[in-house]
Structure formats: structure tokens, C-alpha cells
CSV table of C-alpha atoms in Angstrom, one decimal:
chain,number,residue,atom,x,y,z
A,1,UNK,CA,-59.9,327.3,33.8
A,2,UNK,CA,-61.1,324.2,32.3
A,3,UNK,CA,-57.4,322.9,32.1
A,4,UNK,CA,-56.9,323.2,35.8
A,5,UNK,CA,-60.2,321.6,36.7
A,6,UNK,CA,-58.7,319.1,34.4
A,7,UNK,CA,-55.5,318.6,35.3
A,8,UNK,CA,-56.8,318.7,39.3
A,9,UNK,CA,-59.3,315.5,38.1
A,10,UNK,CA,-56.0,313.7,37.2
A,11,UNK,CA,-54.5,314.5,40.7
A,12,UNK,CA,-57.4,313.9,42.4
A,13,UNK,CA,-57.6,310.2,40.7
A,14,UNK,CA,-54.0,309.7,41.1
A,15,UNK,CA,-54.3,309.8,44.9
A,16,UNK,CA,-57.6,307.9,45.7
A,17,UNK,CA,-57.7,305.5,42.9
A,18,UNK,CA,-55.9,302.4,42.5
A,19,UNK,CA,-55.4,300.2,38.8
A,20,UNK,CA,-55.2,296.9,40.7
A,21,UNK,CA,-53.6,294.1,39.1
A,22,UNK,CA,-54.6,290.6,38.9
A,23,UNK,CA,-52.9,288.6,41.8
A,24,UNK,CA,-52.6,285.0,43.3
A,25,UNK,CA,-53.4,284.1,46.6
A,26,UNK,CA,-52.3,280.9,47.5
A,27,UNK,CA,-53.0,278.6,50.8
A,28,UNK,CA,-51.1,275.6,50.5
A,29,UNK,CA,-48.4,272.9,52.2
A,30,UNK,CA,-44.6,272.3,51.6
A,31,UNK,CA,-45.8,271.6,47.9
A,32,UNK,CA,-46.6,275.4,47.2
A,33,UNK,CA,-44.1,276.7,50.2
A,34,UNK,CA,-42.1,279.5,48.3
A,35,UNK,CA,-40.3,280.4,52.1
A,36,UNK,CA,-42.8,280.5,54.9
A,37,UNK,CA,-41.3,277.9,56.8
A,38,UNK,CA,-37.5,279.5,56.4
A,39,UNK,CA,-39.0,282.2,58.5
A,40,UNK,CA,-40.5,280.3,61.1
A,41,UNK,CA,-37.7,280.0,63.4
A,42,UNK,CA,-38.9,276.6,65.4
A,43,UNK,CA,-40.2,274.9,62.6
A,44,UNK,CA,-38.6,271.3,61.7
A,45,UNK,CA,-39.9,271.3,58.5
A,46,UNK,CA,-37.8,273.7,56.3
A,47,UNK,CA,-35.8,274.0,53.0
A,48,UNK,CA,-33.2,276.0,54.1
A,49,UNK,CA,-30.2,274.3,53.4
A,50,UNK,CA,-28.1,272.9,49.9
A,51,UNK,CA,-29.4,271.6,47.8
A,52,UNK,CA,-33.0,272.9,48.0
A,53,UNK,CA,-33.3,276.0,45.1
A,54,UNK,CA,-30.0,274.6,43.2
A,55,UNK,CA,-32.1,275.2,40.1
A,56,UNK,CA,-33.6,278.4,40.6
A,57,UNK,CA,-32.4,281.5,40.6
A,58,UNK,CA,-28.7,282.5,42.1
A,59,UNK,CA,-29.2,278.7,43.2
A,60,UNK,CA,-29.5,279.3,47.0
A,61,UNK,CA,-32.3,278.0,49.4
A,62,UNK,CA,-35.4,280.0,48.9
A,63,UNK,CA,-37.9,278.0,51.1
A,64,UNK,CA,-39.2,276.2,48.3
A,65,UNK,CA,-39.1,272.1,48.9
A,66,UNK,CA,-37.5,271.2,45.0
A,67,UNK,CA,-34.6,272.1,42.6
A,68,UNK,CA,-36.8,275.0,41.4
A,69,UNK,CA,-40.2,276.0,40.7
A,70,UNK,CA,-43.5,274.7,42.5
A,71,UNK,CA,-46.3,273.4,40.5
A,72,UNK,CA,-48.2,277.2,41.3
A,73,UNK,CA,-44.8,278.7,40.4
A,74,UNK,CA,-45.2,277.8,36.7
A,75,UNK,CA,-49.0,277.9,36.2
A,76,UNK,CA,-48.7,281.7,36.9
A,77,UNK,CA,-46.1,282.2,35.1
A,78,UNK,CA,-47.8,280.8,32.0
A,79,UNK,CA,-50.8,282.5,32.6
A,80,UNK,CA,-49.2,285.7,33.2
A,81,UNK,CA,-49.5,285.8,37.1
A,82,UNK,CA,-46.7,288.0,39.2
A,83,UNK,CA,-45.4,285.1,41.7
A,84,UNK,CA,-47.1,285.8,45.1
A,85,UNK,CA,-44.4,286.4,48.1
A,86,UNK,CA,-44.3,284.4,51.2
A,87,UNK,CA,-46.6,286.3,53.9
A,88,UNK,CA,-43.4,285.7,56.0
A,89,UNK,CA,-41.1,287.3,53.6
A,90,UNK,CA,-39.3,290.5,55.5
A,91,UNK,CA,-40.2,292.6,51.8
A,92,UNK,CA,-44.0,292.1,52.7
A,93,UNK,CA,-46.2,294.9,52.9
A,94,UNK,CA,-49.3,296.8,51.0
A,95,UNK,CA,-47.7,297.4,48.1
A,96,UNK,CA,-46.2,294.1,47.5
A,97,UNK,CA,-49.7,292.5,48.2
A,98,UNK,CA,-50.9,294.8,45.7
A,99,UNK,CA,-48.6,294.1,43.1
A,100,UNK,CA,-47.8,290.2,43.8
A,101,UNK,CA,-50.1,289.0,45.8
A,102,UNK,CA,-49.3,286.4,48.4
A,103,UNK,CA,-48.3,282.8,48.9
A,104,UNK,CA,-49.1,281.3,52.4
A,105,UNK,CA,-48.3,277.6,52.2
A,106,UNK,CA,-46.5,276.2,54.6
A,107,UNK,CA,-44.5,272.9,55.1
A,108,UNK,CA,-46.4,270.5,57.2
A,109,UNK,CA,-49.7,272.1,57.3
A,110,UNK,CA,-53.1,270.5,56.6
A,111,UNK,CA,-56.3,271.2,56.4
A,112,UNK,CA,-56.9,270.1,60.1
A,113,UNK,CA,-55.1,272.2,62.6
A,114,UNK,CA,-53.8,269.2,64.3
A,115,UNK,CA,-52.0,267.3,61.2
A,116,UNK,CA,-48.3,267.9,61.2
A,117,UNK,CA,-48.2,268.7,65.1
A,118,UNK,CA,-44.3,267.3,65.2
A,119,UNK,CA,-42.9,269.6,62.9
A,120,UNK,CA,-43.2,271.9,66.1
A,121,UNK,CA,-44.5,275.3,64.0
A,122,UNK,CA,-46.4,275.3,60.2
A,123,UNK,CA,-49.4,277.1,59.5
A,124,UNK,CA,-52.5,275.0,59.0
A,125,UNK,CA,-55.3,275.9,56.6
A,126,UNK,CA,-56.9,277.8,59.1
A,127,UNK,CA,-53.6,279.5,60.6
A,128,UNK,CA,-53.3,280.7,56.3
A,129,UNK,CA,-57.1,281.9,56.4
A,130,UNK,CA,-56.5,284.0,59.2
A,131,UNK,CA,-53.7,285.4,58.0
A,132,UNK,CA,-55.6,286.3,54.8
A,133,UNK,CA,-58.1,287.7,56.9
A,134,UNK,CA,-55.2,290.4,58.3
A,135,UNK,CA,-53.9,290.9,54.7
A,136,UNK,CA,-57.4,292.2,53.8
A,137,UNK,CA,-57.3,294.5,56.6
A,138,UNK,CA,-54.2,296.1,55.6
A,139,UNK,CA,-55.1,296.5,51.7
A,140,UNK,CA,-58.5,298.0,53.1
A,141,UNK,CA,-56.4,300.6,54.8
A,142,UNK,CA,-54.5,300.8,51.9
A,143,UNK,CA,-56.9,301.8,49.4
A,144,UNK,CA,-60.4,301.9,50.8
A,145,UNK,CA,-63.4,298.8,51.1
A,146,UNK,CA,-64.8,299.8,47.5
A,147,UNK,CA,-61.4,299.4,46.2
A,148,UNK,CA,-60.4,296.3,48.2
A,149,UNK,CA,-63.4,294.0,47.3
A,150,UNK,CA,-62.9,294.5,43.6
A,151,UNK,CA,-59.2,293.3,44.4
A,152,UNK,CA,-59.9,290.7,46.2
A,153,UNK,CA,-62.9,289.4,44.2
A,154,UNK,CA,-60.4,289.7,40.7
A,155,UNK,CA,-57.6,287.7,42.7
A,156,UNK,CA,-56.9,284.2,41.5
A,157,UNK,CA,-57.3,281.5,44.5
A,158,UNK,CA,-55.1,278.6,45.0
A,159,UNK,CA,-55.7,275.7,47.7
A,160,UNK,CA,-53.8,273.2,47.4
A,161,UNK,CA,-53.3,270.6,51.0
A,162,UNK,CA,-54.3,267.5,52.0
A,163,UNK,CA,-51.6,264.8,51.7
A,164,UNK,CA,-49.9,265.7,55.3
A,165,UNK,CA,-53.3,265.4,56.7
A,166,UNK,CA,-52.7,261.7,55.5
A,167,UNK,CA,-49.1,260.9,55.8
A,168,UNK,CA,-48.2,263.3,58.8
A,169,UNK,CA,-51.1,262.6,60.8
A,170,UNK,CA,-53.9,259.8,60.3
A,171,UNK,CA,-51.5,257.1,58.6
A,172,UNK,CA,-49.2,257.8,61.7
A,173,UNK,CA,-50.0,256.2,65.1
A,174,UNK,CA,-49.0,259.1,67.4
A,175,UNK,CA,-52.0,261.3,66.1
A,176,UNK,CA,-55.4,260.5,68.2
A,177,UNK,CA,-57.2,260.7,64.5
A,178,UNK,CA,-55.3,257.6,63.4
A,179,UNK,CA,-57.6,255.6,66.1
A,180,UNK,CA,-60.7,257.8,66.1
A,181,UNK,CA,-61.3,257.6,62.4
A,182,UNK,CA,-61.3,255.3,59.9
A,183,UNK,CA,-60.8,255.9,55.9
A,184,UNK,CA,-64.4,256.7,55.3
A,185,UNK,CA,-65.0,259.0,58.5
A,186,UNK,CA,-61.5,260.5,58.0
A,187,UNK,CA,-62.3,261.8,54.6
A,188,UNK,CA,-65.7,262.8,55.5
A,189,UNK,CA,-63.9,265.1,58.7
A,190,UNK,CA,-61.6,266.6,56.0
A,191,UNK,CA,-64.7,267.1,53.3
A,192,UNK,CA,-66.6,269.2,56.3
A,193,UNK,CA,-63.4,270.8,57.7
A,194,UNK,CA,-62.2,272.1,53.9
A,195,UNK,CA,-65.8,272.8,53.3
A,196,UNK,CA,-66.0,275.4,56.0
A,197,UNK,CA,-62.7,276.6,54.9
A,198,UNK,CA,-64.2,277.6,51.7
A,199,UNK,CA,-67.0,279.1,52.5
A,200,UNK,CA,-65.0,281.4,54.7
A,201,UNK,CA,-62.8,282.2,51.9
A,202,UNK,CA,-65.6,283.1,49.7
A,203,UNK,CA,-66.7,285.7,51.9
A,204,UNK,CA,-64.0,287.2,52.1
A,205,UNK,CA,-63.8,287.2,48.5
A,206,UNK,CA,-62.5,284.8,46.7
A,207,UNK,CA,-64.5,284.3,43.4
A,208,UNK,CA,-62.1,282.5,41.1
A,209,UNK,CA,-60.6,279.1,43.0
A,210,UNK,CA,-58.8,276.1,42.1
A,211,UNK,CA,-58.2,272.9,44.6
A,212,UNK,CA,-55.2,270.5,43.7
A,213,UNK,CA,-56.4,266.9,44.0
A,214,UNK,CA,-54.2,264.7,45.8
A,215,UNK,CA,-51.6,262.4,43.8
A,216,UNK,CA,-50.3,258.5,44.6
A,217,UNK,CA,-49.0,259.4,47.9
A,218,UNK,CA,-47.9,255.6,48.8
A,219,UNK,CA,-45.5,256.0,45.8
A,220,UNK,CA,-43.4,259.1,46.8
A,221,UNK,CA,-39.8,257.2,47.9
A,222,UNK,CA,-40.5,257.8,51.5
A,223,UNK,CA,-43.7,255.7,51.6
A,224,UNK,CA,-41.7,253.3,49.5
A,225,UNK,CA,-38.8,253.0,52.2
A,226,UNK,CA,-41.0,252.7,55.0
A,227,UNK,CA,-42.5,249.6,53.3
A,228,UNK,CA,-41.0,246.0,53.1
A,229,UNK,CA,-41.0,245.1,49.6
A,230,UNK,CA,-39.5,248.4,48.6
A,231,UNK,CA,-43.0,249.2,45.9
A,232,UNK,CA,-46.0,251.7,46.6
A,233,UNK,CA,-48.0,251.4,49.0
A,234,UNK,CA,-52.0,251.0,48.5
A,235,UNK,CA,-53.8,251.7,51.3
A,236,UNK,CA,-52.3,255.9,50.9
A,237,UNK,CA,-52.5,255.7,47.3
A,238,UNK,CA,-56.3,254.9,47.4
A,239,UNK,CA,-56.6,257.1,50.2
A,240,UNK,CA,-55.2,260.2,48.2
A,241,UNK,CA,-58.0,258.6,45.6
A,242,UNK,CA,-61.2,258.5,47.5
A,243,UNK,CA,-59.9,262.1,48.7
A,244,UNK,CA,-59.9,263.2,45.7
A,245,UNK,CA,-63.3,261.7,44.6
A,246,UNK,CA,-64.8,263.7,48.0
A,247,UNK,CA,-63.1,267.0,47.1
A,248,UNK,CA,-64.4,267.4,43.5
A,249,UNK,CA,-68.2,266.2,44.3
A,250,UNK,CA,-67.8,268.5,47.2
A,251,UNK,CA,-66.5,271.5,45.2
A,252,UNK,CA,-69.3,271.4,42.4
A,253,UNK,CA,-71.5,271.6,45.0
A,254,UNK,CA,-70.7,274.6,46.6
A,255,UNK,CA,-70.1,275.8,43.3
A,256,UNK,CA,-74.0,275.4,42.7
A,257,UNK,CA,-74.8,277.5,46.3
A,258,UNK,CA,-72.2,280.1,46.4
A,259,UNK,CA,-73.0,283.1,44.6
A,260,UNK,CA,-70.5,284.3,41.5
A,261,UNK,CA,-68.1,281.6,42.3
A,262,UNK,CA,-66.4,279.9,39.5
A,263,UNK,CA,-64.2,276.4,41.4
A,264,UNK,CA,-62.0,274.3,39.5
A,265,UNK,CA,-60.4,271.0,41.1
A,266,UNK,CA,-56.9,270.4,39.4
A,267,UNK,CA,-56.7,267.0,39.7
A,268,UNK,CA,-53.9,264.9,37.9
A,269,UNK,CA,-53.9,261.6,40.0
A,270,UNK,CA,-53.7,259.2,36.9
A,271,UNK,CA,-50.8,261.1,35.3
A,272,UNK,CA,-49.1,261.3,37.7
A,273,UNK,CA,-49.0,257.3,38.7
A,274,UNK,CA,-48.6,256.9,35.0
A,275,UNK,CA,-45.5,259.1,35.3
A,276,UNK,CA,-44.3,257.1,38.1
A,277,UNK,CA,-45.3,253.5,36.3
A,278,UNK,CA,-43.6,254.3,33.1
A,279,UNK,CA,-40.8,257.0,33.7
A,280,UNK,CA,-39.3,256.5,30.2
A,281,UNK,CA,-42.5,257.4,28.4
A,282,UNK,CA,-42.2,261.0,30.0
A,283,UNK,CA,-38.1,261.6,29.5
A,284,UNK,CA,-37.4,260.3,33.7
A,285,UNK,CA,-35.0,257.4,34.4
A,286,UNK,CA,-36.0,257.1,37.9
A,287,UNK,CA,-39.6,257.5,39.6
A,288,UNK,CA,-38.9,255.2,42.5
A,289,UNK,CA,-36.0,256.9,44.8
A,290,UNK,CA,-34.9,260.8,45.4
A,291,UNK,CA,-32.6,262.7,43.6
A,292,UNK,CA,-31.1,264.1,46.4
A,293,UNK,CA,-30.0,261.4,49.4
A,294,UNK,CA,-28.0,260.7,52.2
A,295,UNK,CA,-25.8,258.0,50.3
A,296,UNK,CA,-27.4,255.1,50.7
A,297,UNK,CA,-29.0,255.3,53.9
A,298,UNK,CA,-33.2,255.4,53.2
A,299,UNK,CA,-35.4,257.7,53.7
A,300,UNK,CA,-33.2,260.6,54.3
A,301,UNK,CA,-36.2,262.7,55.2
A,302,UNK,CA,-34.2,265.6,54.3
A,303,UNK,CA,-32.1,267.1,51.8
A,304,UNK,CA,-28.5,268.5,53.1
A,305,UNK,CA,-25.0,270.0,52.5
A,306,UNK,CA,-23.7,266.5,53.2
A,307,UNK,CA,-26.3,264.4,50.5
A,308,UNK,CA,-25.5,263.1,47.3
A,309,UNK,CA,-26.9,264.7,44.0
A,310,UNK,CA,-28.3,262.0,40.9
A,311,UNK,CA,-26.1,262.7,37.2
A,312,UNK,CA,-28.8,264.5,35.9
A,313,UNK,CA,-31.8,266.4,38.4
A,314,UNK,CA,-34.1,265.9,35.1
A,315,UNK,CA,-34.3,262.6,34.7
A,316,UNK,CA,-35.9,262.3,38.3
A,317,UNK,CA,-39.4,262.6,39.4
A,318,UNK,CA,-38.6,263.0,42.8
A,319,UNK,CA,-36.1,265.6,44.8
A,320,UNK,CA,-36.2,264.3,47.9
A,321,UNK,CA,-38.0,261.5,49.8
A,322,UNK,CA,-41.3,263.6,49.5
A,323,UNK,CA,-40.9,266.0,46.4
A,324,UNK,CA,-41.0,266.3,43.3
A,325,UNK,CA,-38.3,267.7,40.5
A,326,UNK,CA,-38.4,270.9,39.1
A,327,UNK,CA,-39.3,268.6,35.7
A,328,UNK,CA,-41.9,266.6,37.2
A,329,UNK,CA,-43.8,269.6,38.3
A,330,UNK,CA,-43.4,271.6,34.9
A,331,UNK,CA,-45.1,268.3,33.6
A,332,UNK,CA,-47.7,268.2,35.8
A,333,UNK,CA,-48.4,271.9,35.5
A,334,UNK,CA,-48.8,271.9,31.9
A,335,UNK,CA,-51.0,269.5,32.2
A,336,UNK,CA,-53.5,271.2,34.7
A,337,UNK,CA,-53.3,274.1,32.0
A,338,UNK,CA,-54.2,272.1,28.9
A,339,UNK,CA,-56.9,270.1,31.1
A,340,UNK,CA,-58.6,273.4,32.6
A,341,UNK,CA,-57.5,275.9,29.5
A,342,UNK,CA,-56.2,278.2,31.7
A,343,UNK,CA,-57.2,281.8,30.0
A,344,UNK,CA,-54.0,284.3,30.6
A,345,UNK,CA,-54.9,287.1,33.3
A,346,UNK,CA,-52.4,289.8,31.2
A,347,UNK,CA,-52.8,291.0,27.7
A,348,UNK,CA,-50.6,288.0,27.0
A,349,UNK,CA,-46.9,289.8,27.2
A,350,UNK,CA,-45.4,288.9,30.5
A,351,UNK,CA,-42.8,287.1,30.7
A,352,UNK,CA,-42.2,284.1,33.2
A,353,UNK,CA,-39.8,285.6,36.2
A,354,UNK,CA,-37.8,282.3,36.1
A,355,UNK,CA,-37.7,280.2,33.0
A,356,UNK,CA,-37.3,276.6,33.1
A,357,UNK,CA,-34.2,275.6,34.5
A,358,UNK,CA,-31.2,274.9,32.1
A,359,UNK,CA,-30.2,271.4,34.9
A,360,UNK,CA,-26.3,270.9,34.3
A,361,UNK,CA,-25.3,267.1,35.9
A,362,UNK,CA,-24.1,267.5,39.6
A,363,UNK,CA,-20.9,268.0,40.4
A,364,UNK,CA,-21.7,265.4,43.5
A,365,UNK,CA,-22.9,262.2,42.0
A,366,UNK,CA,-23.9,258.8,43.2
């Protein structure tokens, strides 16, 4: 008798309750884009054709804006994280959020719902929040509220956006907020917009939350293209600086007011321009002009079946006119590790899903 009322506690358990695994959510831009925008069938800004993913995986475009991994990509690997899937991804459903979490960045998006309006379809911040907001519905379903909250309170939190609400919108002419803003009010609009974003996120859970500062932006090879002289230009670089300077006072303080939150801002500016000034210091032959062009014709925008691949992807800091290498963002993400000490969310055994890529030279040179 006492074996069956045993053995029916075990079934009993094994249908109602759920060992949740730690999981990354992550609200993001074409930086943190692991195939979002593939699926969004009128959006202009995608990664869907050679050579984007030549270094990850079976080597095909996944959606992912580089060679190979994002920045997020390898912090969760090292930290023992399952890789979230795209929200668009046709394999999403309950149990994949339950056992990978999700990734909803999207190419083009900003914090502000306008920035990136060209692109014709991305999701903006607040676009990714809602969809959140309909992922929680369906893991409440799923497993019950009691159940849910724990999950989503456990979850790991990334947001990382900002530098298209810069370079795709107020240093660009056709956006009203170019004219109705300057540097000052701009950043303070993006401060109260993110702000609220936050807040919202927290309650609907999210405990445990990183923002990703904003790096040189005048120095990625587009910005360098577009100006006369061919070097970085200032007035974005100090933009992404005094963004970044907001963000982090900003986040301490809602730190201080929101109950059981714990909010990290990853922040790497100065390593990253350091990177760029001295390339040689950090094993990179070129931080000035993509690895992946349209021979010489500058900025390609774009990286297609028809470009021209550098000798060797790892010596580059840049993929394309607007992203980095899979070797410039390993660097920066072992970085934000060391600087943060990043405890491991495992018991320390899982393995990274995709290792660092072993970058043979191209078999298309320039």
C-alpha cells in the first residue's frame, strides 16, 4: 500500500511539476539577431545570403549578421547557457522556450519604435517586449502561474540596442528626430524610453539583467566611408559615449527602486576603440574596412554571393560595413565575463554548442 501511494506521488509530480532550466531571454538589434529577420519576409535588413554564417556551423546563413557567433552567442556558452532560438524560428514552441529560452533581436530595431523605419519590417524594443509578453502567456499555459514566475524570475535577461537609434535614425536626415532633438534631448528621449522599457520587463519578471553599452560607432567602416577623410567619425563616437554614460547612471538607479533586481551594464567602449586604434596589439591586421566587400566599391552595405572575402576572416575586426568578426566578438565577450565575473548558471559541465571557429583563408580573396 505504501508503495502505490508512493509510486502514485511520483506520477502525480511527473505530470504537474516542471524542473525548469535556467534560460536566456534576449531583446536585442542585428548585433544579437540569431534569424529573426530571415523570417520576416519584407524586411531589408537580413543575413540571408553567402557569406553571412561561413563560420558557424554547416556554414550556411542562419540570420546571424557575422562569420559566426554573436557577442550573446559566446557569453552563454561560457556560462553554461542553452542558446535561446529566434521567436520567429518555425521549431518555436513551449517546450523549446522551456528548454532554450528565446532570442528576439532583430536587425534594425531600436529602442524607439520609429528608428530603422526604412528597413520596411524589424521589431523594435517594444515590438520584442510584447512579444515576451505572449511567450509568458504560453509557458503559463504550459505549466501553471506558480510554475511560470519562478521561470521567468530564474531567466537570465539580455538587452542589448541602441546604436541604430543613432545611425539609422537621428544621425540621418529623413527621421523627424534628427531635427526635433539635439544630442542632449536625444539621449535623454532614449534614457526615458529604455527606462520604461525596463520597468515593464521587471514586472513581468525579469530579475537578473544585463544592458550592452554602446561601442565607437563613428569607426565601424560604414561611418568611415560615408566620411571625407576616410577616419572615424566623432560626433557618433561621442554620441555612443554620452549614451553610454546615461545608460549606466540610469540603470543603478533603477537598480536602487526595483525590488530583487540585480542590473549589470556591459560596457566595453574603451576596448573596443583600443582594439580598433591598435589592431596588432589584439592579433587583427585590419580594423578600418570589412572583411567581406563588394570589390572595391565602398560601403557595400551588404554582404553577398557576389562579394569578395579578406585571406584570413580572423585577422579582421569587422565582417561587413557594420559588424563585427566572429574574433572580434569572442574578444569582446571575454572581456564582459572577466569584467562582470560572470558565475556559470550549470554545475559547470556543459559544453559550448559551437566552439570557436577553426577560420581556414577564403577561397575568394582580395
Amino acid at each position: 500500500m505504501k508503495f502505490c501511494a508512493i509510486l502514485l506521488l511520483f506520477i502525480l509530480l511527473g505530470i504537474n511539476g516542471y524542473d525548469c532550466k535556467i534560460v536566456q531571454f534576449i531583446f536585442g538589434d542585428s548585433l544579437s539577431d540569431v534569424g529573426n529577420n530571415k523570417n520576416l519576409p519584407r524586411s531589408l535588413a537580413t543575413a540571408n545570403l553567402p557569406y553571412y554564417g561561413i563560420d558557424f556551423g554547416n556554414g550556411l546563413p542562419n540570420g546571424r549578421f557575422t562569420n559566426g557567433r554573436t557577442v550573446s552567442d559566446i557569453i552563454g556558452d561560457k556560462i553554461g547557457l542553452p542558446r535561446p532560438v529566434a521567436f520567429l524560428d518555425p521549431s518555436m514552441n513551449e517546450d523549446v522556450i522551456l528548454e532554450n529560452g528565446v532570442n528576439y533581436a532583430s536587425g534594425g530595431g531600436g529602442i524607439l519604435n520609429e528608428t530603422g523605419g526604412y528597413f520596411i519590417q524589424r521589431l523594435s524594443l517594444w515590438k520584442q517586449i510584447e512579444l515576451f509578453q505572449g511567450t509568458q502567456d504560453v509557458v503559463v499555459a504550459k505549466i501553471g502561474k506558480k510554475e511560470a514566475d519562478k521561470f521567468f524570475q530564474d531567466a537570465r535577461y539580455v538587452v542589448a540596442l541602441g546604436s541604430n537609434d543613432f545611425i539609422n535614425n537621428y544621425l540621418m536626415p529623413v527621421y523627424s528626430d534628427s531635427w526635433n532633438y539635439n544630442d542632449v534631448t536625444f539621449v535623454d528621449y532614449l534614457m526615458e524610453t529604455l527606462e520604461s522599457q525596463l520597468k515593464v520587463l521587471h514586472s513581468l519578471g525579469a530579475r537578473k539583467l544585463m544592458v550592452f553599452g554602446l561601442g565607437p560607432m563613428g569607426c565601424i567602416p560604414l561611418q568611415r566611408a560615408l566620411s571625407l577623410d576616410g577616419k572615424c567619425q566623432n560626433k557618433a563616437s561621442n554620441l555612443a559615449k554620452r549614451f553610454n554614460k546615461a545608460a549606466s547612471t540610469m540603470l543603478l538607479d533603477l537598480e536602487s527602486k526595483l525590488p530583487n533586481s540585480s542590473y549589470k551594464f556591459g560596457e566595453a567602449y574603451d576596448l573596443v576603440n583600443d582594439v580598433i586604434t591598435n589592431p596588432q596589439k589584439y592579433g587583427f591586421d585590419n580594423s578600418d574596412s570589412p572583411c567581406c566587400s563588394f570589390y572595391k566599391i565602398r560601403p557595400a552595405l551588404t554582404c553577398i554571393p557576389a562579394s569578395t572575402l579578406c585571406k584570413d576572416r580572423s585577422k579582421y575586426v569587422f565582417w561587413d560595413e557594420y559588424h563585427p568578426t566572429d574574433k572580434a566578438n569572442e574578444l569582446v565577450a571575454n572581456i564582459l565575463i572577466k569584467r562582470f565575473d560572470f558565475m556559470r548558471a550549470d554545475d559547470g559541465t556543459s559544453q559550448a554548442p559551437s566552439p570557436a571557429p577553426n577560420i581556414a583563408p577564403s577561397s575568394d580573396t582580395n
